[in-house]
XYZ file of C-alpha atoms in Angstrom:
637
model
C 0.000 0.000 0.000
C 2.537 2.613 1.132
C 5.040 2.496 -1.736
C 6.776 5.780 -0.845
C 7.383 4.646 2.719
C 8.805 1.290 1.648
C 11.088 2.911 -0.929
C 12.398 5.351 1.688
C 13.138 2.512 4.161
C 15.002 0.452 1.563
C 17.035 3.427 0.388
C 17.990 4.301 3.983
C 18.969 0.650 4.612
C 20.960 0.458 1.345
C 22.846 3.614 2.224
C 23.635 2.263 5.717
C 24.783 -1.139 4.390
C 26.582 -0.193 1.237
C 28.058 3.180 2.041
C 31.473 2.298 3.425
C 33.285 5.076 5.293
C 35.706 5.575 2.374
C 32.960 5.762 -0.294
C 30.841 8.920 -0.086
C 28.642 8.584 -3.195
C 26.036 6.114 -4.397
C 24.812 6.420 -7.984
C 21.139 6.253 -9.021
C 21.882 2.879 -10.661
C 22.972 1.426 -7.309
C 19.739 2.546 -5.655
C 17.555 1.227 -8.515
C 19.449 -2.085 -8.277
C 18.710 -2.258 -4.546
C 15.005 -1.645 -5.158
C 14.870 -4.227 -7.946
C 16.630 -6.770 -5.741
C 13.855 -6.430 -3.141
C 11.132 -6.697 -5.808
C 9.730 -3.217 -5.143
C 9.835 -2.032 -8.760
C 7.973 -5.135 -9.984
C 5.324 -4.596 -7.273
C 4.807 -1.000 -8.287
C 4.562 -1.841 -11.991
C 1.979 -4.535 -11.207
C -0.117 -2.092 -9.174
C -0.401 0.622 -11.831
C -3.687 0.320 -13.638
C -3.990 2.238 -16.870
C -7.492 3.570 -17.256
C -9.168 4.487 -20.514
C -10.502 7.945 -21.015
C -14.051 8.572 -19.856
C -14.375 12.181 -21.017
C -15.552 12.437 -24.585
C -12.957 14.051 -26.838
C -13.731 14.955 -30.409
C -10.155 15.650 -31.488
C -7.136 13.465 -30.707
C -4.448 15.315 -28.804
C -0.777 15.362 -29.789
C 0.897 13.665 -26.843
C -0.991 11.520 -24.397
C 0.308 10.080 -21.202
C -1.738 8.418 -18.516
C -1.908 9.839 -15.013
C -2.250 6.828 -12.772
C -3.001 6.090 -9.206
C -3.586 2.866 -7.334
C -7.232 1.885 -6.811
C -8.502 5.014 -8.527
C -9.852 5.868 -11.912
C -8.063 9.064 -12.801
C -8.547 10.609 -16.189
C -6.191 10.288 -19.116
C -4.274 13.566 -19.136
C -2.542 15.236 -22.038
C 0.958 15.981 -20.799
C 2.716 18.192 -23.261
C 6.134 19.569 -22.317
C 5.327 22.812 -24.148
C 2.219 23.506 -22.059
C 1.744 24.918 -18.589
C -0.061 22.895 -15.904
C -1.520 23.628 -12.501
C -1.228 20.724 -10.075
C -4.028 20.938 -7.519
C -3.772 18.666 -4.479
C -6.577 18.210 -1.970
C -4.856 17.347 1.310
C -7.690 16.396 3.635
C -10.639 18.246 5.090
C -11.612 19.354 8.570
C -14.529 20.795 10.574
C -17.254 18.902 8.681
C -19.216 19.206 11.933
C -22.371 17.497 10.671
C -20.362 14.261 10.744
C -18.896 14.781 14.215
C -20.897 11.893 15.705
C -20.282 9.565 12.743
C -18.785 6.260 14.003
C -15.637 4.934 12.312
C -16.762 2.626 9.462
C -15.840 -1.011 10.065
C -13.783 -2.740 7.340
C -16.076 -3.854 4.529
C -19.037 -1.920 5.922
C -20.921 0.282 3.461
C -20.853 3.916 4.579
C -21.778 7.355 3.236
C -19.042 8.925 1.109
C -17.900 12.352 -0.067
C -16.753 12.887 -3.663
C -15.227 16.087 -4.998
C -15.915 17.024 -8.644
C -13.805 19.652 -10.419
C -14.218 21.555 -13.657
C -11.679 23.897 -15.206
C -11.690 25.110 -18.824
C -13.326 22.059 -20.443
C -11.515 19.564 -18.194
C -13.365 17.532 -15.589
C -12.051 15.482 -12.676
C -13.518 13.428 -9.878
C -11.844 12.441 -6.610
C -11.918 8.979 -5.086
C -14.901 8.630 -2.715
C -13.871 9.008 0.942
C -15.975 8.013 3.984
C -17.943 10.932 5.472
C -16.264 12.081 8.670
C -15.585 15.245 10.624
C -12.114 15.222 9.014
C -12.606 13.436 5.658
C -9.420 11.858 4.364
C -9.191 13.502 0.906
C -5.833 12.810 -0.770
C -6.071 13.488 -4.465
C -4.084 15.332 -7.086
C -5.460 16.805 -10.310
C -3.384 18.082 -13.235
C -5.144 21.031 -14.896
C -3.909 22.426 -18.199
C -3.662 26.227 -18.340
C -3.321 27.928 -21.720
C -4.767 30.590 -23.974
C -6.707 29.407 -27.018
C -6.449 32.806 -28.737
C -5.018 32.824 -32.258
C -1.309 32.188 -32.486
C -0.853 31.616 -28.742
C -1.925 27.988 -28.754
C 1.598 26.671 -29.311
C 3.487 28.948 -26.889
C 3.810 28.067 -23.230
C 1.807 30.517 -21.141
C 3.925 32.820 -18.996
C 2.845 34.465 -15.703
C 1.369 37.571 -17.344
C -0.661 35.535 -19.854
C -1.973 33.310 -17.059
C -2.935 36.316 -14.978
C -5.404 37.273 -17.719
C -7.110 33.829 -17.595
C -10.007 34.586 -15.275
C -11.720 31.157 -15.337
C -12.102 29.862 -11.783
C -11.850 26.201 -10.803
C -15.390 25.071 -9.999
C -15.441 22.521 -7.160
C -18.610 20.628 -6.243
C -18.769 18.378 -3.186
C -21.396 15.647 -3.231
C -22.384 13.097 -0.617
C -23.588 9.613 -1.582
C -25.469 7.798 1.197
C -25.591 4.037 1.786
C -28.633 3.713 -0.502
C -26.825 5.422 -3.394
C -28.777 8.698 -3.041
C -26.748 11.782 -3.984
C -26.912 15.114 -2.138
C -25.232 18.361 -3.070
C -23.115 19.517 -0.101
C -21.218 22.530 -1.445
C -20.322 24.383 -4.634
C -17.236 26.596 -4.632
C -15.364 28.728 -7.187
C -11.638 28.615 -6.458
C -9.578 31.621 -7.542
C -6.263 29.910 -8.366
C -4.213 32.891 -9.598
C -2.753 33.648 -6.137
C -0.213 30.909 -7.025
C 1.288 33.237 -9.671
C 2.482 35.613 -6.981
C 3.748 33.022 -4.507
C 7.322 31.904 -4.047
C 8.442 29.008 -6.337
C 4.921 28.934 -7.800
C 3.620 26.852 -4.848
C 0.897 27.931 -2.442
C -1.260 26.342 0.260
C -4.857 27.465 0.711
C -7.610 26.705 3.210
C -10.966 26.823 1.503
C -14.110 27.217 3.575
C -17.040 25.491 1.874
C -20.493 26.975 2.459
C -23.754 25.020 2.269
C -26.256 25.240 -0.586
C -29.758 26.692 -0.944
C -31.220 27.842 2.377
C -27.906 26.990 4.085
C -25.697 29.079 1.787
C -24.509 31.203 4.750
C -23.573 28.181 6.880
C -20.098 26.634 6.758
C -20.074 22.890 6.012
C -16.339 22.281 6.289
C -12.798 23.271 5.303
C -10.539 21.800 2.612
C -6.743 22.078 2.585
C -5.540 22.694 -0.947
C -2.045 22.950 -2.396
C -1.494 24.589 -5.796
C 1.683 24.197 -7.799
C 2.657 25.403 -11.290
C 4.357 22.877 -13.567
C 6.862 23.405 -15.141
C 7.898 25.860 -12.384
C 7.603 29.546 -13.304
C 10.828 31.308 -14.383
C 9.582 34.523 -12.845
C 6.731 34.973 -10.393
C 4.682 38.147 -10.256
C 4.538 40.252 -7.127
C 1.510 39.496 -4.946
C 0.542 43.149 -5.325
C 0.193 42.820 -9.128
C -1.982 39.713 -8.741
C -4.210 41.387 -6.122
C -4.585 44.537 -8.267
C -5.637 42.456 -11.300
C -8.221 40.526 -9.247
C -9.568 43.729 -7.682
C -9.878 45.370 -11.137
C -11.791 42.359 -12.494
C -14.135 42.364 -9.489
C -14.726 46.090 -9.913
C -15.457 45.720 -13.653
C -17.847 42.813 -13.039
C -19.652 44.680 -10.241
C -20.082 47.726 -12.509
C -21.486 45.629 -15.403
C -23.891 43.861 -13.027
C -24.975 47.200 -11.495
C -25.707 48.687 -14.934
C -27.681 45.588 -15.933
C -29.706 45.803 -12.714
C -30.519 49.472 -13.416
C -31.594 48.528 -16.958
C -33.684 45.543 -15.729
C -35.538 47.773 -13.218
C -36.297 50.298 -15.970
C -37.496 47.492 -18.316
C -39.762 46.105 -15.556
C -41.308 49.553 -14.885
C -42.090 49.913 -18.598
C -43.541 46.388 -18.685
C -45.872 47.147 -15.751
C -47.077 50.336 -17.437
C -48.497 48.305 -20.352
C -51.038 46.650 -18.016
C -51.193 46.614 -14.192
C -52.143 42.894 -14.343
C -48.593 42.146 -15.620
C -47.533 42.309 -11.981
C -48.844 38.783 -11.407
C -47.195 37.232 -14.514
C -44.214 34.934 -14.104
C -41.564 37.166 -15.645
C -38.310 35.892 -14.219
C -35.300 38.113 -14.905
C -33.024 36.878 -12.084
C -32.763 33.469 -10.408
C -30.776 32.271 -7.393
C -28.162 29.582 -7.890
C -27.206 26.920 -5.316
C -25.011 29.443 -3.464
C -27.898 31.904 -3.087
C -26.390 34.310 -5.659
C -28.808 36.145 -7.971
C -27.853 35.723 -11.622
C -29.654 36.840 -14.815
C -31.634 33.828 -16.111
C -29.953 34.129 -19.553
C -26.650 33.112 -17.938
C -28.026 29.626 -17.130
C -28.312 28.765 -20.845
C -25.559 28.480 -23.438
C -25.177 26.405 -26.654
C -23.745 23.085 -25.451
C -22.325 20.448 -27.761
C -22.475 16.847 -26.592
C -19.581 15.700 -28.807
C -20.151 12.092 -29.824
C -22.163 11.229 -26.721
C -25.624 12.135 -28.076
C -26.551 11.976 -31.740
C -29.895 13.749 -32.099
C -31.966 16.457 -30.387
C -34.538 13.802 -29.405
C -31.828 11.650 -27.861
C -30.683 14.745 -25.939
C -34.278 15.201 -24.707
C -34.301 11.564 -23.558
C -30.979 12.044 -21.727
C -32.322 15.111 -19.865
C -35.512 13.200 -19.062
C -33.622 10.275 -17.418
C -31.692 12.632 -15.124
C -33.563 12.448 -11.834
C -36.196 15.009 -10.793
C -35.973 16.440 -7.308
C -37.263 19.713 -5.931
C -34.794 21.810 -3.979
C -34.807 20.573 -0.366
C -36.418 22.928 2.143
C -36.375 22.694 5.952
C -39.875 22.954 7.392
C -43.078 23.668 5.474
C -43.903 26.663 3.345
C -43.614 27.469 -0.325
C -41.315 26.030 -2.941
C -37.635 26.733 -2.252
C -36.208 28.074 -5.460
C -32.763 27.021 -6.568
C -31.474 27.020 -10.137
C -28.293 24.946 -10.146
C -25.135 25.674 -12.088
C -24.654 22.952 -14.707
C -21.771 21.192 -12.916
C -23.763 20.906 -9.671
C -26.776 19.515 -11.598
C -24.694 16.934 -13.498
C -22.733 15.797 -10.414
C -25.915 15.274 -8.420
C -27.504 13.583 -11.432
C -30.837 15.131 -10.459
C -32.456 18.550 -10.166
C -35.612 20.654 -10.413
C -37.624 21.331 -13.610
C -35.669 24.577 -14.230
C -32.349 22.687 -14.229
C -33.732 20.178 -16.748
C -35.178 22.921 -18.968
C -31.917 24.934 -18.948
C -29.847 21.867 -19.900
C -32.260 20.758 -22.636
C -32.413 24.280 -24.084
C -28.573 24.441 -24.088
C -28.307 21.081 -25.899
C -30.966 22.035 -28.495
C -29.141 25.337 -29.130
C -25.988 23.242 -29.602
C -27.849 21.273 -32.312
C -28.534 24.549 -34.131
C -32.221 24.885 -33.222
C -33.853 28.131 -32.122
C -34.663 27.120 -28.567
C -36.015 29.043 -25.565
C -36.813 28.236 -21.956
C -40.445 29.108 -21.137
C -41.399 30.164 -17.592
C -45.058 29.830 -16.637
C -47.474 27.581 -14.785
C -49.086 24.210 -15.334
C -52.318 22.758 -13.938
C -53.372 24.106 -10.499
C -51.150 27.151 -11.038
C -47.890 25.452 -10.018
C -44.851 27.334 -11.423
C -43.101 25.333 -14.141
C -40.406 25.649 -16.817
C -40.255 23.897 -20.174
C -38.509 24.331 -23.536
C -39.856 25.682 -26.829
C -38.323 25.484 -30.314
C -39.367 27.708 -33.225
C -39.110 26.065 -36.645
C -38.159 28.057 -39.771
C -41.698 27.376 -41.062
C -43.225 28.919 -37.931
C -43.966 25.586 -36.172
C -43.897 26.006 -32.395
C -42.895 22.850 -30.535
C -42.965 22.454 -26.741
C -40.505 19.990 -25.165
C -41.281 18.768 -21.636
C -37.819 18.261 -20.166
C -39.011 16.004 -17.309
C -40.770 13.441 -19.525
C -39.190 13.890 -22.959
C -42.657 14.461 -24.513
C -43.057 16.913 -27.393
C -46.208 18.885 -28.219
C -47.031 21.015 -31.254
C -48.634 24.335 -30.276
C -51.641 25.529 -32.302
C -53.136 28.711 -30.812
C -56.899 28.891 -30.274
C -58.636 32.080 -31.370
C -60.428 33.628 -28.338
C -62.507 35.892 -30.627
C -63.500 33.106 -33.040
C -67.047 31.873 -33.493
C -68.195 29.579 -30.657
C -69.228 27.018 -33.283
C -65.838 26.971 -34.992
C -63.806 23.932 -34.029
C -60.829 24.933 -31.861
C -57.682 22.785 -31.524
C -57.666 20.987 -28.177
C -54.310 21.442 -26.412
C -52.577 18.229 -25.315
C -49.832 19.946 -23.329
C -50.138 20.463 -19.545
C -49.156 24.156 -19.548
C -51.613 26.868 -18.456
C -49.886 30.268 -18.519
C -46.620 31.683 -19.845
C -44.886 34.800 -18.487
C -41.602 34.988 -20.383
C -39.221 33.131 -22.713
C -35.425 33.415 -22.797
C -32.234 31.880 -24.137
C -28.555 32.898 -23.985
C -29.121 36.027 -26.133
C -32.753 37.059 -25.760
C -35.282 37.730 -23.027
C -38.927 38.418 -23.908
C -41.829 39.241 -21.569
C -45.311 38.171 -22.657
C -47.443 41.317 -23.084
C -50.493 39.794 -24.817
C -53.889 40.550 -23.212
C -54.033 36.995 -21.787
C -51.095 34.927 -20.583
C -52.930 31.626 -21.284
C -50.684 29.332 -23.366
C -53.518 28.098 -25.573
C -54.348 31.572 -26.949
C -50.720 32.735 -27.056
C -49.198 33.798 -30.390
C -45.464 33.011 -30.488
C -44.436 35.650 -33.007
C -41.390 36.725 -30.992
C -40.507 39.561 -33.382
C -43.839 41.320 -32.751
C -43.102 43.815 -29.962
C -46.804 44.359 -29.308
C -47.007 40.706 -28.144
C -43.535 40.166 -26.653
C -41.551 42.946 -24.973
C -37.834 42.278 -25.648
C -34.862 43.183 -23.493
C -31.897 44.837 -25.183
C -29.641 42.086 -26.586
C -26.583 44.247 -25.842
C -27.606 44.541 -22.186
C -27.925 40.736 -21.962
C -24.608 40.262 -23.760
C -22.852 42.608 -21.301
C -23.493 40.183 -18.408
C -24.262 36.815 -20.062
C -21.873 36.456 -23.011
C -19.011 33.981 -22.363
C -16.187 35.833 -20.605
C -18.304 39.000 -20.160
C -17.905 38.914 -16.386
C -15.708 36.865 -14.088
C -18.676 35.812 -11.970
C -20.192 33.566 -14.682
C -19.740 29.845 -14.073
C -18.358 28.269 -17.285
C -20.203 25.278 -18.789
C -18.528 21.886 -18.314
C -18.411 19.289 -21.128
C -20.554 16.155 -20.731
C -18.802 12.950 -19.617
C -19.349 9.503 -21.105
C -21.135 6.952 -18.937
C -18.986 4.860 -16.610
C -21.726 2.251 -16.155
C -21.372 -1.123 -17.875
C -24.900 -1.712 -19.212
C -24.804 -5.525 -19.430
C -23.124 -6.068 -16.046
C -25.606 -3.710 -14.338
C -28.582 -5.331 -16.136
C -27.464 -8.778 -14.923
C -26.932 -7.591 -11.351
C -30.380 -5.996 -11.084
C -32.001 -9.052 -12.712
C -30.365 -11.471 -10.239
C -31.406 -9.273 -7.293
C -34.996 -9.118 -8.568
C -35.143 -12.923 -8.987
C -34.046 -13.278 -5.391
C -36.615 -10.727 -4.160
C -39.452 -12.392 -6.130
C -38.508 -15.881 -4.858
C -38.410 -14.634 -1.238
C -41.716 -12.806 -1.642
C -43.420 -15.929 -3.064
C -41.867 -18.096 -0.369
C -43.502 -15.848 2.273
C -46.840 -16.501 0.524
C -46.196 -20.250 0.572
C -45.609 -20.427 -3.206
C -42.747 -22.093 -5.085
C -40.949 -20.274 -7.889
C -39.868 -21.821 -11.192
C -37.966 -19.484 -13.554
C -37.946 -19.983 -17.302
C -34.791 -18.495 -18.794
C -35.957 -18.767 -22.402
C -39.120 -16.776 -21.658
C -37.017 -14.140 -19.872
C -34.780 -13.840 -22.932
C -37.784 -13.385 -25.229
C -38.743 -10.225 -23.311
C -35.537 -8.402 -24.430
C -36.832 -7.143 -27.817
C -39.869 -5.585 -26.116
C -37.671 -3.599 -23.697
C -35.396 -2.448 -26.527
C -38.380 -1.275 -28.565
C -39.874 0.654 -25.603
C -36.612 2.606 -25.190
C -36.361 3.150 -28.961
C -39.874 4.550 -28.921
C -39.033 6.905 -26.017
C -36.019 8.223 -27.927
C -37.461 8.504 -31.445
C -41.276 8.487 -30.974
C -41.327 5.580 -33.488
C -42.574 2.143 -32.479
C -40.796 -0.825 -34.111
C -40.277 -4.573 -33.725
C -43.532 -5.316 -31.900
C -44.762 -7.949 -34.390
C -41.716 -10.227 -33.903
C -42.035 -9.992 -30.117
C -45.730 -10.947 -30.176
C -45.051 -13.802 -32.586
C -42.247 -15.195 -30.381
C -44.463 -15.039 -27.273
C -47.357 -16.818 -29.073
C -44.986 -19.630 -30.045
C -43.556 -19.876 -26.504
C -46.944 -20.114 -24.778
C -48.666 -23.475 -25.470
C -52.412 -23.802 -26.133
C -54.516 -23.564 -23.005
C -51.903 -21.436 -21.251
C -52.169 -17.751 -20.342
C -49.330 -15.214 -20.657
C -49.152 -11.968 -18.666
C -46.428 -9.337 -18.946
C -45.825 -6.048 -17.130
C -43.139 -3.560 -18.279
C -42.056 -0.678 -16.038
C -39.406 2.027 -16.327
C -37.091 3.608 -13.705
C -34.237 6.106 -13.758
C -32.411 4.595 -10.754
C -30.556 1.303 -10.282
C -31.773 0.248 -6.830
C -33.415 -3.181 -7.287
C -35.104 -3.267 -3.857
C -36.686 0.158 -4.369
C -37.841 -0.816 -7.879
C -39.373 -4.069 -6.567
C -41.283 -2.212 -3.837
C -42.692 0.172 -6.477
C -43.659 -2.743 -8.761
C -45.593 -4.455 -5.955
C -47.761 -1.325 -5.602
C -49.157 -1.962 -9.093
C -52.043 -4.463 -8.982
C -51.086 -5.790 -12.469
C -47.523 -6.494 -11.441
C -48.522 -7.907 -8.069
C -50.851 -10.309 -9.891
C -47.905 -11.649 -11.945
C -45.431 -11.884 -9.049
C -47.982 -13.609 -6.779
C -49.425 -15.762 -9.595
C -51.072 -19.032 -8.447
C -52.137 -21.841 -10.782
C -51.038 -24.950 -12.625
C -47.560 -25.081 -14.255
C -46.693 -21.481 -13.315
C -43.451 -20.292 -14.957
C -42.039 -16.872 -14.121
C -39.725 -14.618 -16.091
C -38.043 -11.284 -15.452
C -35.842 -9.281 -17.801
C -33.879 -6.108 -17.024
C -32.293 -3.868 -19.622
C -30.225 -0.836 -18.617
C -29.684 1.838 -21.287
C -26.781 4.129 -20.416
C -26.589 7.842 -21.170
C -23.853 10.407 -20.469
C -23.105 11.430 -16.852
C -24.020 8.000 -15.357
C -27.675 8.672 -16.177
C -29.531 5.542 -17.205
C -32.959 4.289 -18.189
C -33.796 0.963 -16.514
C -36.548 -1.124 -18.122
C -37.889 -4.117 -16.183
C -40.449 -6.619 -17.419
C -42.085 -9.238 -15.223
C -43.996 -12.035 -16.953
C -45.650 -15.352 -16.151
C -47.369 -18.141 -18.044
C -49.650 -20.745 -16.518
C -52.270 -23.307 -17.531
C -55.731 -21.775 -17.409
C -57.940 -23.880 -15.178
C -61.552 -22.718 -15.187
C-alpha cells in the first residue's frame, strides 16, 4: 500500500549497508538495483492500472500520457512539455461538523461517502470517494492544463502575465452519496487559483471554507486544505501586489457591469408594468438564485452546449435530460417552494435537479444542435410554477418539449374571438400560462392581453405581443467571458456504467426478491430463462420509442411469445421504467401496481415466471432501466 514509505526505508537501509566510510557517493543505478533486488519495482509496476478515457474528446491530442493512481480511476491527461499545468492537491478536510458523531466505518461496511468534482476550462475530474467524517481523508491530485486558445498563442507556453489574464475559476462541487446510493449536493465553490502566480516558487497552500447550498448558503459545512503548484515551475513569479490589483480590477469591472444591468432591468420592468397593471402577477423571471444563493440573470443559465459524440440527435438529448432524476430543492420545514437554479456542474454531479435545471440543460443542448430554442417560464395545472422548452421552426412551427418526460407537443393557438361554433384545436400539453421566454441572447416578456398558453401567439418579433430586453444589455453580463462571476459550462462525460453487467446484477437481485416474496406466501418459484430472454426485444423497442417516438419490432415480439406459450396457457407481462438502479426500491414500487402484483404472486397450474432487465446508459451516469415481469400458466376454469 505505502510504496513511498517502503522505498524510503530500503534506500535508507541500502545507504547504511553499502556506504562504506571511504565511499561517499552512491549512484542512481545502485539505488535502482537495490530496489529491484527487493522486488519493489515489480510490485509497483503490477499495481499501476492504466485507465481508458471517460471524457468524450472529439479531437485526438498530440501527446498523451496516462496519469495513474492505485485503486482510482483518474482521467487520461494530455501531458505536453510545451504547455503549462496547474497541479491541484486536496490534502484532507476538517470541521465537517455534521459528521462529528459519525462512528468509524468497520472494514467492509458500506458507509456514506464524499466525492469532490472539479471543472476547469473544459476539463473535468472526480476524486476517489472518501468516507464521510468530521475530518474526511481527501488525498487526491489533479493536473489542470492552463493555456490561452487565442489565435497564435496555442503553441506557446503561457507565462505568468498571460496566465494572470485567464479569469476562469476552478469550480469545485462536493457531493455526498449515502448508503442507498442517493446523492446530495453539499457545497459548490469557485476557487480563484491565480494567487499561485504571486507566490514563491509557484507553490501555495490554501484553506478553503465550503459553504452550504440553498437555504444553508450562509452556513459553513467544512474546510478543505488545498495545495497549488505550477508545472513546469515559473521562471519569474509576479509580485503578490500585481496579482491582487488584477483581481480587484476584475471584481470592480464585473460589479459595474452587473450594477448597470440591474438598473436597466428595473427600468425594463417599470415599462412592462405600465403596459397593463395585471402584468404584476405574470411569471416574468429576470433573475434566479443559484445553489449558493447568488442572484444571476436567467440568460446566464443557458448556453449552446455540444455533446460531442455522446448524443446523436436532439430527441436523444431530450431523452438524456428526461432520465436525469427530478428532485425539488430541499427545504427545511413547510412553506412554499424553495427556489434554486443549479449551475450545470452541480446539476450533473448530483444527477438530479428541479424542472428549471432540466429545462436549462435541454435548451442548451438544443441550441448546440442549431435549433432556435427558448426556456419558457409559466405555470401548469393548479397554477404550479413550471419551466419547459420551446423550439421555433423556420416554417413557424412552435414545438414544446417537456424536459421532465421527454414528450413533445405542437402548439396551435386557439382564437379567443372566433365563433363559438368553430372547431378549436384541443391542447394536449399540460401548460396553463406563460410569463416569459429566454435563451442565452434574448429575453422576452409576454405582453399579450391573456397569458394563457392556448391563446398565445409566439411571433417573438412582434413587440406588441412580446416585450424584448436589449440584446446588448444581456450580452454585457451573459456572453461567455463578459464577467468573471459567470460559471463556465462543463463538457458532458461519457457513462462509466457497464450496461450488461448492471442489467445482470439488477435481474439477479430481482429474482431473489421475487422468490423470497413468493416463499412468504407459501408459493414455489420456477424461472424460465428462455421466456425471460424473449422479453428483451420488447424492452429495446420501448426505449427506442421513447427516444425517437417511433414504435418498431412489436410484431416479432408478439409472434415469439405466441410460439412460446402453449395452447390452453395464459401469458401476462408487465413492463415498467425507472431512472435509478436500486433493485429493492424498484421491486417495492412494482408491488404497488395491482397488475404487477398479480404476476409476481401468480397461483395456478404449471406457473413459470420470467423477469428481464435492460439498462440503457446515457452520459453522466444517467440511465434508463426497463424491467419486465412475466408469467405463463395453464388456465384452469
